[in-house]
Structure formats: structure tokens, C-alpha cells
Amino acid sequence: MISISKKEQYISHPLIKENTVLRRAYQESIFINCLNTNCLVVIPTGLGKTIIGLMLAVQRLTENIVLKGFLKLC
């Protein structure tokens, strides 16, 4: 799962370059809501639709890698 700690200023995940993606509460909320359902995200330009898509893609990639046994965690 993507680590989004309230103490962290940046999103932390092995597939995302460190200290590059700022954490924003509304993006986290949309990301969580879109994890298990189809979503259409309509927010103004520059507010992070691409970041939300990135977070969802990274989550799906991680799930598939772990499920298929390509990566062993712990």
C-alpha cells in the first residue's frame, strides 16, 4: 500500500522517487475512494488528477507484482 503518513510531507513508495510527490489531503481522499470502484475525477486543472492516477497505478502494479509472486515483501 502507498504510505501516506500525516507526518510526511511527501508520498512514500518504492516505485515513486523519494521527495517528489507532495501529499495533499484531498488527493488522498479521492485515491482511497477510487481504490475499489470505478471513478470519474473532476477537479480543476493543476489540482492533481495525474497524481491521483499515478497513485492508483502504483497501487495496482504493487498488488499484481505481489499476487503473482514477482516480489516478496518481508
mmCIF file with all atom_site columns, N, CA and C in Angstrom:
data_model
loop_
_atom_site.group_PDB
_atom_site.id
_atom_site.type_symbol
_atom_site.label_atom_id
_atom_site.label_alt_id
_atom_site.label_comp_id
_atom_site.label_asym_id
_atom_site.label_entity_id
_atom_site.label_seq_id
_atom_site.pdbx_PDB_ins_code
_atom_site.Cartn_x
_atom_site.Cartn_y
_atom_site.Cartn_z
_atom_site.occupancy
_atom_site.B_iso_or_equiv
_atom_site.pdbx_formal_charge
_atom_site.auth_seq_id
_atom_site.auth_comp_id
_atom_site.auth_asym_id
_atom_site.auth_atom_id
_atom_site.pdbx_PDB_model_num
ATOM 1   N N  . MET A 1 1  ? 0.846   -1.180  0.000   1.00 0.00 ? 1  MET A N  1
ATOM 2   C CA . MET A 1 1  ? 0.000   0.000   0.000   1.00 0.00 ? 1  MET A CA 1
ATOM 3   C C  . MET A 1 1  ? 0.889   1.239   0.000   1.00 0.00 ? 1  MET A C  1
ATOM 4   N N  . ILE A 1 2  ? 0.398   2.253   -0.637  1.00 0.00 ? 2  ILE A N  1
ATOM 5   C CA . ILE A 1 2  ? 1.135   3.513   -0.653  1.00 0.00 ? 2  ILE A CA 1
ATOM 6   C C  . ILE A 1 2  ? 1.111   4.102   0.748   1.00 0.00 ? 2  ILE A C  1
ATOM 7   N N  . SER A 1 3  ? 2.262   4.512   1.241   1.00 0.00 ? 3  SER A N  1
ATOM 8   C CA . SER A 1 3  ? 2.369   5.095   2.572   1.00 0.00 ? 3  SER A CA 1
ATOM 9   C C  . SER A 1 3  ? 2.068   6.581   2.496   1.00 0.00 ? 3  SER A C  1
ATOM 10  N N  . ILE A 1 4  ? 1.020   6.976   3.212   1.00 0.00 ? 4  ILE A N  1
ATOM 11  C CA . ILE A 1 4  ? 0.660   8.387   3.253   1.00 0.00 ? 4  ILE A CA 1
ATOM 12  C C  . ILE A 1 4  ? 0.486   8.758   4.720   1.00 0.00 ? 4  ILE A C  1
ATOM 13  N N  . SER A 1 5  ? 1.567   9.055   5.359   1.00 0.00 ? 5  SER A N  1
ATOM 14  C CA . SER A 1 5  ? 1.560   9.395   6.773   1.00 0.00 ? 5  SER A CA 1
ATOM 15  C C  . SER A 1 5  ? 1.231   10.867  6.949   1.00 0.00 ? 5  SER A C  1
ATOM 16  N N  . LYS A 1 6  ? 0.464   11.171  7.963   1.00 0.00 ? 6  LYS A N  1
ATOM 17  C CA . LYS A 1 6  ? 0.118   12.568  8.236   1.00 0.00 ? 6  LYS A CA 1
ATOM 18  C C  . LYS A 1 6  ? 1.354   13.384  8.593   1.00 0.00 ? 6  LYS A C  1
ATOM 19  N N  . LYS A 1 7  ? 2.405   12.710  9.082   1.00 0.00 ? 7  LYS A N  1
ATOM 20  C CA . LYS A 1 7  ? 3.626   13.416  9.449   1.00 0.00 ? 7  LYS A CA 1
ATOM 21  C C  . LYS A 1 7  ? 4.493   13.715  8.227   1.00 0.00 ? 7  LYS A C  1
ATOM 22  N N  . GLU A 1 8  ? 4.310   12.933  7.158   1.00 0.00 ? 8  GLU A N  1
ATOM 23  C CA . GLU A 1 8  ? 5.141   13.087  5.978   1.00 0.00 ? 8  GLU A CA 1
ATOM 24  C C  . GLU A 1 8  ? 4.603   14.184  5.077   1.00 0.00 ? 8  GLU A C  1
ATOM 25  N N  . GLN A 1 9  ? 5.509   14.901  4.458   1.00 0.00 ? 9  GLN A N  1
ATOM 26  C CA . GLN A 1 9  ? 5.127   15.932  3.510   1.00 0.00 ? 9  GLN A CA 1
ATOM 27  C C  . GLN A 1 9  ? 5.005   15.337  2.107   1.00 0.00 ? 9  GLN A C  1
ATOM 28  N N  . TYR A 1 10 ? 5.669   14.198  1.879   1.00 0.00 ? 10 TYR A N  1
ATOM 29  C CA . TYR A 1 10 ? 5.692   13.564  0.567   1.00 0.00 ? 10 TYR A CA 1
ATOM 30  C C  . TYR A 1 10 ? 5.133   12.152  0.637   1.00 0.00 ? 10 TYR A C  1
ATOM 31  N N  . ILE A 1 11 ? 4.592   11.683  -0.481  1.00 0.00 ? 11 ILE A N  1
ATOM 32  C CA . ILE A 1 11 ? 4.123   10.312  -0.586  1.00 0.00 ? 11 ILE A CA 1
ATOM 33  C C  . ILE A 1 11 ? 5.338   9.396   -0.657  1.00 0.00 ? 11 ILE A C  1
ATOM 34  N N  . SER A 1 12 ? 5.283   8.291   0.080   1.00 0.00 ? 12 SER A N  1
ATOM 35  C CA . SER A 1 12 ? 6.414   7.372   0.138   1.00 0.00 ? 12 SER A CA 1
ATOM 36  C C  . SER A 1 12 ? 6.014   6.008   -0.418  1.00 0.00 ? 12 SER A C  1
ATOM 37  N N  . HIS A 1 13 ? 6.736   5.559   -1.451  1.00 0.00 ? 13 HIS A N  1
ATOM 38  C CA . HIS A 1 13 ? 6.512   4.239   -2.032  1.00 0.00 ? 13 HIS A CA 1
ATOM 39  C C  . HIS A 1 13 ? 7.755   3.863   -2.824  1.00 0.00 ? 13 HIS A C  1
ATOM 40  N N  . PRO A 1 14 ? 8.133   2.585   -2.820  1.00 0.00 ? 14 PRO A N  1
ATOM 41  C CA . PRO A 1 14 ? 9.350   2.179   -3.541  1.00 0.00 ? 14 PRO A CA 1
ATOM 42  C C  . PRO A 1 14 ? 9.333   2.489   -5.039  1.00 0.00 ? 14 PRO A C  1
ATOM 43  N N  . LEU A 1 15 ? 8.162   2.568   -5.654  1.00 0.00 ? 15 LEU A N  1
ATOM 44  C CA . LEU A 1 15 ? 8.073   2.846   -7.086  1.00 0.00 ? 15 LEU A CA 1
ATOM 45  C C  . LEU A 1 15 ? 7.983   4.338   -7.408  1.00 0.00 ? 15 LEU A C  1
ATOM 46  N N  . ILE A 1 16 ? 7.927   5.176   -6.383  1.00 0.00 ? 16 ILE A N  1
ATOM 47  C CA . ILE A 1 16 ? 7.859   6.628   -6.584  1.00 0.00 ? 16 ILE A CA 1
ATOM 48  C C  . ILE A 1 16 ? 9.144   7.243   -6.046  1.00 0.00 ? 16 ILE A C  1
ATOM 49  N N  . LYS A 1 17 ? 9.784   8.056   -6.866  1.00 0.00 ? 17 LYS A N  1
ATOM 50  C CA . LYS A 1 17 ? 11.031  8.697   -6.459  1.00 0.00 ? 17 LYS A CA 1
ATOM 51  C C  . LYS A 1 17 ? 10.805  9.503   -5.179  1.00 0.00 ? 17 LYS A C  1
ATOM 52  N N  . GLU A 1 18 ? 11.725  9.321   -4.238  1.00 0.00 ? 18 GLU A N  1
ATOM 53  C CA . GLU A 1 18 ? 11.633  9.952   -2.924  1.00 0.00 ? 18 GLU A CA 1
ATOM 54  C C  . GLU A 1 18 ? 11.573  11.481  -3.025  1.00 0.00 ? 18 GLU A C  1
ATOM 55  N N  . ASN A 1 19 ? 10.730  12.083  -2.201  1.00 0.00 ? 19 ASN A N  1
ATOM 56  C CA . ASN A 1 19 ? 10.591  13.543  -2.078  1.00 0.00 ? 19 ASN A CA 1
ATOM 57  C C  . ASN A 1 19 ? 10.229  14.233  -3.390  1.00 0.00 ? 19 ASN A C  1
ATOM 58  N N  . THR A 1 20 ? 9.340   13.595  -4.177  1.00 0.00 ? 20 THR A N  1
ATOM 59  C CA . THR A 1 20 ? 8.929   14.221  -5.434  1.00 0.00 ? 20 THR A CA 1
ATOM 60  C C  . THR A 1 20 ? 7.437   14.496  -5.522  1.00 0.00 ? 20 THR A C  1
ATOM 61  N N  . VAL A 1 21 ? 6.620   13.712  -4.831  1.00 0.00 ? 21 VAL A N  1
ATOM 62  C CA . VAL A 1 21 ? 5.170   13.870  -4.929  1.00 0.00 ? 21 VAL A CA 1
ATOM 63  C C  . VAL A 1 21 ? 4.636   14.367  -3.592  1.00 0.00 ? 21 VAL A C  1
ATOM 64  N N  . LEU A 1 22 ? 4.200   15.612  -3.577  1.00 0.00 ? 22 LEU A N  1
ATOM 65  C CA . LEU A 1 22 ? 3.672   16.203  -2.346  1.00 0.00 ? 22 LEU A CA 1
ATOM 66  C C  . LEU A 1 22 ? 2.366   15.541  -1.934  1.00 0.00 ? 22 LEU A C  1
ATOM 67  N N  . ARG A 1 23 ? 2.201   15.375  -0.636  1.00 0.00 ? 23 ARG A N  1
ATOM 68  C CA . ARG A 1 23 ? 0.984   14.799  -0.076  1.00 0.00 ? 23 ARG A CA 1
ATOM 69  C C  . ARG A 1 23 ? -0.071  15.890  0.063   1.00 0.00 ? 23 ARG A C  1
ATOM 70  N N  . ARG A 1 24 ? -1.246  15.641  -0.499  1.00 0.00 ? 24 ARG A N  1
ATOM 71  C CA . ARG A 1 24 ? -2.370  16.573  -0.360  1.00 0.00 ? 24 ARG A CA 1
ATOM 72  C C  . ARG A 1 24 ? -3.588  15.781  0.105   1.00 0.00 ? 24 ARG A C  1
ATOM 73  N N  . ALA A 1 25 ? -4.243  16.275  1.134   1.00 0.00 ? 25 ALA A N  1
ATOM 74  C CA . ALA A 1 25 ? -5.331  15.535  1.779   1.00 0.00 ? 25 ALA A CA 1
ATOM 75  C C  . ALA A 1 25 ? -6.462  15.200  0.812   1.00 0.00 ? 25 ALA A C  1
ATOM 76  N N  . TYR A 1 26 ? -6.850  16.137  -0.041  1.00 0.00 ? 26 TYR A N  1
ATOM 77  C CA . TYR A 1 26 ? -7.966  15.870  -0.948  1.00 0.00 ? 26 TYR A CA 1
ATOM 78  C C  . TYR A 1 26 ? -7.594  14.806  -1.984  1.00 0.00 ? 26 TYR A C  1
ATOM 79  N N  . GLN A 1 27 ? -6.327  14.744  -2.389  1.00 0.00 ? 27 GLN A N  1
ATOM 80  C CA . GLN A 1 27 ? -5.887  13.695  -3.310  1.00 0.00 ? 27 GLN A CA 1
ATOM 81  C C  . GLN A 1 27 ? -5.923  12.333  -2.621  1.00 0.00 ? 27 GLN A C  1
ATOM 82  N N  . GLU A 1 28 ? -5.519  12.287  -1.366  1.00 0.00 ? 28 GLU A N  1
ATOM 83  C CA . GLU A 1 28 ? -5.560  11.045  -0.590  1.00 0.00 ? 28 GLU A CA 1
ATOM 84  C C  . GLU A 1 28 ? -6.986  10.533  -0.483  1.00 0.00 ? 28 GLU A C  1
ATOM 85  N N  . SER A 1 29 ? -7.908  11.447  -0.203  1.00 0.00 ? 29 SER A N  1
ATOM 86  C CA . SER A 1 29 ? -9.313  11.085  -0.057  1.00 0.00 ? 29 SER A CA 1
ATOM 87  C C  . SER A 1 29 ? -9.870  10.510  -1.360  1.00 0.00 ? 29 SER A C  1
ATOM 88  N N  . ILE A 1 30 ? -9.580  11.167  -2.472  1.00 0.00 ? 30 ILE A N  1
ATOM 89  C CA . ILE A 1 30 ? -10.043 10.684  -3.774  1.00 0.00 ? 30 ILE A CA 1
ATOM 90  C C  . ILE A 1 30 ? -9.402  9.334   -4.086  1.00 0.00 ? 30 ILE A C  1
ATOM 91  N N  . PHE A 1 31 ? -8.104  9.206   -3.839  1.00 0.00 ? 31 PHE A N  1
ATOM 92  C CA . PHE A 1 31 ? -7.381  7.949   -4.069  1.00 0.00 ? 31 PHE A CA 1
ATOM 93  C C  . PHE A 1 31 ? -8.042  6.803   -3.309  1.00 0.00 ? 31 PHE A C  1
ATOM 94  N N  . ILE A 1 32 ? -8.311  6.992   -2.044  1.00 0.00 ? 32 ILE A N  1
ATOM 95  C CA . ILE A 1 32 ? -8.921  5.951   -1.215  1.00 0.00 ? 32 ILE A CA 1
ATOM 96  C C  . ILE A 1 32 ? -10.301 5.585   -1.738  1.00 0.00 ? 32 ILE A C  1
ATOM 97  N N  . ASN A 1 33 ? -11.084 6.596   -2.148  1.00 0.00 ? 33 ASN A N  1
ATOM 98  C CA . ASN A 1 33 ? -12.422 6.335   -2.676  1.00 0.00 ? 33 ASN A CA 1
ATOM 99  C C  . ASN A 1 33 ? -12.389 5.595   -4.010  1.00 0.00 ? 33 ASN A C  1
ATOM 100 N N  . CYS A 1 34 ? -11.343 5.772   -4.784  1.00 0.00 ? 34 CYS A N  1
ATOM 101 C CA . CYS A 1 34 ? -11.237 5.151   -6.111  1.00 0.00 ? 34 CYS A CA 1
ATOM 102 C C  . CYS A 1 34 ? -10.579 3.775   -6.086  1.00 0.00 ? 34 CYS A C  1
ATOM 103 N N  . LEU A 1 35 ? -10.057 3.346   -4.949  1.00 0.00 ? 35 LEU A N  1
ATOM 104 C CA . LEU A 1 35 ? -9.343  2.067   -4.878  1.00 0.00 ? 35 LEU A CA 1
ATOM 105 C C  . LEU A 1 35 ? -10.199 0.875   -5.288  1.00 0.00 ? 35 LEU A C  1
ATOM 106 N N  . ASN A 1 36 ? -11.450 0.839   -4.874  1.00 0.00 ? 36 ASN A N  1
ATOM 107 C CA . ASN A 1 36 ? -12.269 -0.351  -5.088  1.00 0.00 ? 36 ASN A CA 1
ATOM 108 C C  . ASN A 1 36 ? -13.503 -0.106  -5.932  1.00 0.00 ? 36 ASN A C  1
ATOM 109 N N  . THR A 1 37 ? -13.508 0.980   -6.681  1.00 0.00 ? 37 THR A N  1
ATOM 110 C CA . THR A 1 37 ? -14.659 1.285   -7.515  1.00 0.00 ? 37 THR A CA 1
ATOM 111 C C  . THR A 1 37 ? -14.209 2.098   -8.717  1.00 0.00 ? 37 THR A C  1
ATOM 112 N N  . ASN A 1 38 ? -15.021 2.103   -9.757  1.00 0.00 ? 38 ASN A N  1
ATOM 113 C CA . ASN A 1 38 ? -14.733 2.963   -10.901 1.00 0.00 ? 38 ASN A CA 1
ATOM 114 C C  . ASN A 1 38 ? -15.017 4.400   -10.516 1.00 0.00 ? 38 ASN A C  1
ATOM 115 N N  . CYS A 1 39 ? -14.161 5.309   -10.952 1.00 0.00 ? 39 CYS A N  1
ATOM 116 C CA . CYS A 1 39 ? -14.315 6.716   -10.580 1.00 0.00 ? 39 CYS A CA 1
ATOM 117 C C  . CYS A 1 39 ? -14.100 7.618   -11.787 1.00 0.00 ? 39 CYS A C  1
ATOM 118 N N  . LEU A 1 40 ? -14.786 8.720   -11.788 1.00 0.00 ? 40 LEU A N  1
ATOM 119 C CA . LEU A 1 40 ? -14.529 9.809   -12.715 1.00 0.00 ? 40 LEU A CA 1
ATOM 120 C C  . LEU A 1 40 ? -14.151 10.995  -11.842 1.00 0.00 ? 40 LEU A C  1
ATOM 121 N N  . VAL A 1 41 ? -12.906 11.422  -11.932 1.00 0.00 ? 41 VAL A N  1
ATOM 122 C CA . VAL A 1 41 ? -12.407 12.509  -11.090 1.00 0.00 ? 41 VAL A CA 1
ATOM 123 C C  . VAL A 1 41 ? -12.507 13.810  -11.873 1.00 0.00 ? 41 VAL A C  1
ATOM 124 N N  . VAL A 1 42 ? -13.307 14.721  -11.355 1.00 0.00 ? 42 VAL A N  1
ATOM 125 C CA . VAL A 1 42 ? -13.490 16.021  -11.995 1.00 0.00 ? 42 VAL A CA 1
ATOM 126 C C  . VAL A 1 42 ? -13.069 17.092  -10.997 1.00 0.00 ? 42 VAL A C  1
ATOM 127 N N  . ILE A 1 43 ? -11.860 17.593  -11.182 1.00 0.00 ? 43 ILE A N  1
ATOM 128 C CA . ILE A 1 43 ? -11.351 18.699  -10.375 1.00 0.00 ? 43 ILE A CA 1
ATOM 129 C C  . ILE A 1 43 ? -10.628 19.654  -11.321 1.00 0.00 ? 43 ILE A C  1
ATOM 130 N N  . PRO A 1 44 ? -10.479 20.908  -10.927 1.00 0.00 ? 44 PRO A N  1
ATOM 131 C CA . PRO A 1 44 ? -9.850  21.892  -11.818 1.00 0.00 ? 44 PRO A CA 1
ATOM 132 C C  . PRO A 1 44 ? -8.411  21.539  -12.199 1.00 0.00 ? 44 PRO A C  1
ATOM 133 N N  . THR A 1 45 ? -7.982  22.134  -13.289 1.00 0.00 ? 45 THR A N  1
ATOM 134 C CA . THR A 1 45 ? -6.620  21.964  -13.790 1.00 0.00 ? 45 THR A CA 1
ATOM 135 C C  . THR A 1 45 ? -5.602  22.301  -12.707 1.00 0.00 ? 45 THR A C  1
ATOM 136 N N  . GLY A 1 46 ? -4.590  21.457  -12.591 1.00 0.00 ? 46 GLY A N  1
ATOM 137 C CA . GLY A 1 46 ? -3.495  21.716  -11.664 1.00 0.00 ? 46 GLY A CA 1
ATOM 138 C C  . GLY A 1 46 ? -3.702  21.223  -10.250 1.00 0.00 ? 46 GLY A C  1
ATOM 139 N N  . LEU A 1 47 ? -4.810  20.532  -9.996  1.00 0.00 ? 47 LEU A N  1
ATOM 140 C CA . LEU A 1 47 ? -5.061  20.066  -8.630  1.00 0.00 ? 47 LEU A CA 1
ATOM 141 C C  . LEU A 1 47 ? -4.723  18.595  -8.405  1.00 0.00 ? 47 LEU A C  1
ATOM 142 N N  . GLY A 1 48 ? -4.175  17.920  -9.424  1.00 0.00 ? 48 GLY A N  1
ATOM 143 C CA . GLY A 1 48 ? -3.606  16.616  -9.149  1.00 0.00 ? 48 GLY A CA 1
ATOM 144 C C  . GLY A 1 48 ? -4.313  15.389  -9.670  1.00 0.00 ? 48 GLY A C  1
ATOM 145 N N  . LYS A 1 49 ? -5.070  15.503  -10.755 1.00 0.00 ? 49 LYS A N  1
ATOM 146 C CA . LYS A 1 49 ? -5.679  14.302  -11.328 1.00 0.00 ? 49 LYS A CA 1
ATOM 147 C C  . LYS A 1 49 ? -4.605  13.303  -11.751 1.00 0.00 ? 49 LYS A C  1
ATOM 148 N N  . THR A 1 50 ? -3.517  13.799  -12.309 1.00 0.00 ? 50 THR A N  1
ATOM 149 C CA . THR A 1 50 ? -2.425  12.918  -12.736 1.00 0.00 ? 50 THR A CA 1
ATOM 150 C C  . THR A 1 50 ? -1.787  12.225  -11.536 1.00 0.00 ? 50 THR A C  1
ATOM 151 N N  . ILE A 1 51 ? -1.614  12.947  -10.439 1.00 0.00 ? 51 ILE A N  1
ATOM 152 C CA . ILE A 1 51 ? -1.034  12.358  -9.224  1.00 0.00 ? 51 ILE A CA 1
ATOM 153 C C  . ILE A 1 51 ? -1.950  11.270  -8.680  1.00 0.00 ? 51 ILE A C  1
ATOM 154 N N  . ILE A 1 52 ? -3.251  11.517  -8.689  1.00 0.00 ? 52 ILE A N  1
ATOM 155 C CA . ILE A 1 52 ? -4.206  10.505  -8.225  1.00 0.00 ? 52 ILE A CA 1
ATOM 156 C C  . ILE A 1 52 ? -4.110  9.269   -9.112  1.00 0.00 ? 52 ILE A C  1
ATOM 157 N N  . GLY A 1 53 ? -4.040  9.477   -10.423 1.00 0.00 ? 53 GLY A N  1
ATOM 158 C CA . GLY A 1 53 ? -3.875  8.362   -11.355 1.00 0.00 ? 53 GLY A CA 1
ATOM 159 C C  . GLY A 1 53 ? -2.577  7.610   -11.119 1.00 0.00 ? 53 GLY A C  1
ATOM 160 N N  . LEU A 1 54 ? -1.508  8.353   -10.852 1.00 0.00 ? 54 LEU A N  1
ATOM 161 C CA . LEU A 1 54 ? -0.206  7.745   -10.542 1.00 0.00 ? 54 LEU A CA 1
ATOM 162 C C  . LEU A 1 54 ? -0.310  6.871   -9.295  1.00 0.00 ? 54 LEU A C  1
ATOM 163 N N  . MET A 1 55 ? -0.936  7.399   -8.257  1.00 0.00 ? 55 MET A N  1
ATOM 164 C CA . MET A 1 55 ? -1.074  6.649   -7.008  1.00 0.00 ? 55 MET A CA 1
ATOM 165 C C  . MET A 1 55 ? -1.868  5.359   -7.240  1.00 0.00 ? 55 MET A C  1
ATOM 166 N N  . LEU A 1 56 ? -2.937  5.446   -8.031  1.00 0.00 ? 56 LEU A N  1
ATOM 167 C CA . LEU A 1 56 ? -3.740  4.261   -8.330  1.00 0.00 ? 56 LEU A CA 1
ATOM 168 C C  . LEU A 1 56 ? -2.944  3.250   -9.160  1.00 0.00 ? 56 LEU A C  1
ATOM 169 N N  . ALA A 1 57 ? -2.195  3.735   -10.146 1.00 0.00 ? 57 ALA A N  1
ATOM 170 C CA . ALA A 1 57 ? -1.389  2.845   -10.981 1.00 0.00 ? 57 ALA A CA 1
ATOM 171 C C  . ALA A 1 57 ? -0.322  2.127   -10.158 1.00 0.00 ? 57 ALA A C  1
ATOM 172 N N  . VAL A 1 58 ? 0.350   2.863   -9.295  1.00 0.00 ? 58 VAL A N  1
ATOM 173 C CA . VAL A 1 58 ? 1.386   2.271   -8.442  1.00 0.00 ? 58 VAL A CA 1
ATOM 174 C C  . VAL A 1 58 ? 0.773   1.223   -7.518  1.00 0.00 ? 58 VAL A C  1
ATOM 175 N N  . GLN A 1 59 ? -0.392  1.510   -6.978  1.00 0.00 ? 59 GLN A N  1
ATOM 176 C CA . GLN A 1 59 ? -1.072  0.557   -6.104  1.00 0.00 ? 59 GLN A CA 1
ATOM 177 C C  . GLN A 1 59 ? -1.408  -0.724  -6.864  1.00 0.00 ? 59 GLN A C  1
ATOM 178 N N  . ARG A 1 60 ? -1.957  -0.584  -8.066  1.00 0.00 ? 60 ARG A N  1
ATOM 179 C CA . ARG A 1 60 ? -2.315  -1.756  -8.877  1.00 0.00 ? 60 ARG A CA 1
ATOM 180 C C  . ARG A 1 60 ? -1.074  -2.560  -9.267  1.00 0.00 ? 60 ARG A C  1
ATOM 181 N N  . LEU A 1 61 ? -0.016  -1.873  -9.671  1.00 0.00 ? 61 LEU A N  1
ATOM 182 C CA . LEU A 1 61 ? 1.229   -2.559  -10.023 1.00 0.00 ? 61 LEU A CA 1
ATOM 183 C C  . LEU A 1 61 ? 1.767   -3.355  -8.842  1.00 0.00 ? 61 LEU A C  1
ATOM 184 N N  . THR A 1 62 ? 1.763   -2.737  -7.677  1.00 0.00 ? 62 THR A N  1
ATOM 185 C CA . THR A 1 62 ? 2.259   -3.398  -6.473  1.00 0.00 ? 62 THR A CA 1
ATOM 186 C C  . THR A 1 62 ? 1.412   -4.621  -6.140  1.00 0.00 ? 62 THR A C  1
ATOM 187 N N  . GLU A 1 63 ? 0.092   -4.491  -6.233  1.00 0.00 ? 63 GLU A N  1
ATOM 188 C CA . GLU A 1 63 ? -0.796  -5.624  -5.959  1.00 0.00 ? 63 GLU A CA 1
ATOM 189 C C  . GLU A 1 63 ? -0.519  -6.768  -6.920  1.00 0.00 ? 63 GLU A C  1
ATOM 190 N N  . ASN A 1 64 ? -0.377  -6.468  -8.199  1.00 0.00 ? 64 ASN A N  1
ATOM 191 C CA . ASN A 1 64 ? -0.143  -7.511  -9.200  1.00 0.00 ? 64 ASN A CA 1
ATOM 192 C C  . ASN A 1 64 ? 1.216   -8.171  -9.028  1.00 0.00 ? 64 ASN A C  1
ATOM 193 N N  . ILE A 1 65 ? 2.231   -7.397  -8.712  1.00 0.00 ? 65 ILE A N  1
ATOM 194 C CA . ILE A 1 65 ? 3.572   -7.950  -8.511  1.00 0.00 ? 65 ILE A CA 1
ATOM 195 C C  . ILE A 1 65 ? 3.573   -8.910  -7.328  1.00 0.00 ? 65 ILE A C  1
ATOM 196 N N  . VAL A 1 66 ? 2.945   -8.513  -6.236  1.00 0.00 ? 66 VAL A N  1
ATOM 197 C CA . VAL A 1 66 ? 2.905   -9.346  -5.036  1.00 0.00 ? 66 VAL A CA 1
ATOM 198 C C  . VAL A 1 66 ? 2.042   -10.585 -5.277  1.00 0.00 ? 66 VAL A C  1
ATOM 199 N N  . LEU A 1 67 ? 0.877   -10.426 -5.909  1.00 0.00 ? 67 LEU A N  1
ATOM 200 C CA . LEU A 1 67 ? -0.016  -11.555 -6.149  1.00 0.00 ? 67 LEU A CA 1
ATOM 201 C C  . LEU A 1 67 ? 0.604   -12.603 -7.065  1.00 0.00 ? 67 LEU A C  1
ATOM 202 N N  . LYS A 1 68 ? 1.364   -12.167 -8.032  1.00 0.00 ? 68 LYS A N  1
ATOM 203 C CA . LYS A 1 68 ? 1.960   -13.108 -8.980  1.00 0.00 ? 68 LYS A CA 1
ATOM 204 C C  . LYS A 1 68 ? 3.310   -13.631 -8.506  1.00 0.00 ? 68 LYS A C  1
ATOM 205 N N  . GLY A 1 69 ? 3.765   -13.184 -7.343  1.00 0.00 ? 69 GLY A N  1
ATOM 206 C CA . GLY A 1 69 ? 4.977   -13.715 -6.757  1.00 0.00 ? 69 GLY A CA 1
ATOM 207 C C  . GLY A 1 69 ? 6.266   -13.175 -7.334  1.00 0.00 ? 69 GLY A C  1
ATOM 208 N N  . PHE A 1 70 ? 6.198   -12.074 -8.073  1.00 0.00 ? 70 PHE A N  1
ATOM 209 C CA . PHE A 1 70 ? 7.410   -11.493 -8.633  1.00 0.00 ? 70 PHE A CA 1
ATOM 210 C C  . PHE A 1 70 ? 8.237   -10.776 -7.580  1.00 0.00 ? 70 PHE A C  1
ATOM 211 N N  . LEU A 1 71 ? 7.588   -10.349 -6.537  1.00 0.00 ? 71 LEU A N  1
ATOM 212 C CA . LEU A 1 71 ? 8.270   -9.599  -5.497  1.00 0.00 ? 71 LEU A CA 1
ATOM 213 C C  . LEU A 1 71 ? 7.834   -10.161 -4.160  1.00 0.00 ? 71 LEU A C  1
ATOM 214 N N  . LYS A 1 72 ? 8.780   -10.487 -3.326  1.00 0.00 ? 72 LYS A N  1
ATOM 215 C CA . LYS A 1 72 ? 8.451   -10.978 -1.994  1.00 0.00 ? 72 LYS A CA 1
ATOM 216 C C  . LYS A 1 72 ? 8.665   -9.848  -1.009  1.00 0.00 ? 72 LYS A C  1
ATOM 217 N N  . LEU A 1 73 ? 7.603   -9.508  -0.302  1.00 0.00 ? 73 LEU A N  1
ATOM 218 C CA . LEU A 1 73 ? 7.679   -8.459  0.710   1.00 0.00 ? 73 LEU A CA 1
ATOM 219 C C  . LEU A 1 73 ? 7.839   -9.111  2.072   1.00 0.00 ? 73 LEU A C  1
ATOM 220 N N  . CYS A 1 74 ? 8.878   -8.758  2.788   1.00 0.00 ? 74 CYS A N  1
ATOM 221 C CA . CYS A 1 74 ? 9.204   -9.294  4.111   1.00 0.00 ? 74 CYS A CA 1
ATOM 222 C C  . CYS A 1 74 ? 9.442   -10.761 4.000   1.00 0.00 ? 74 CYS A C  1
#
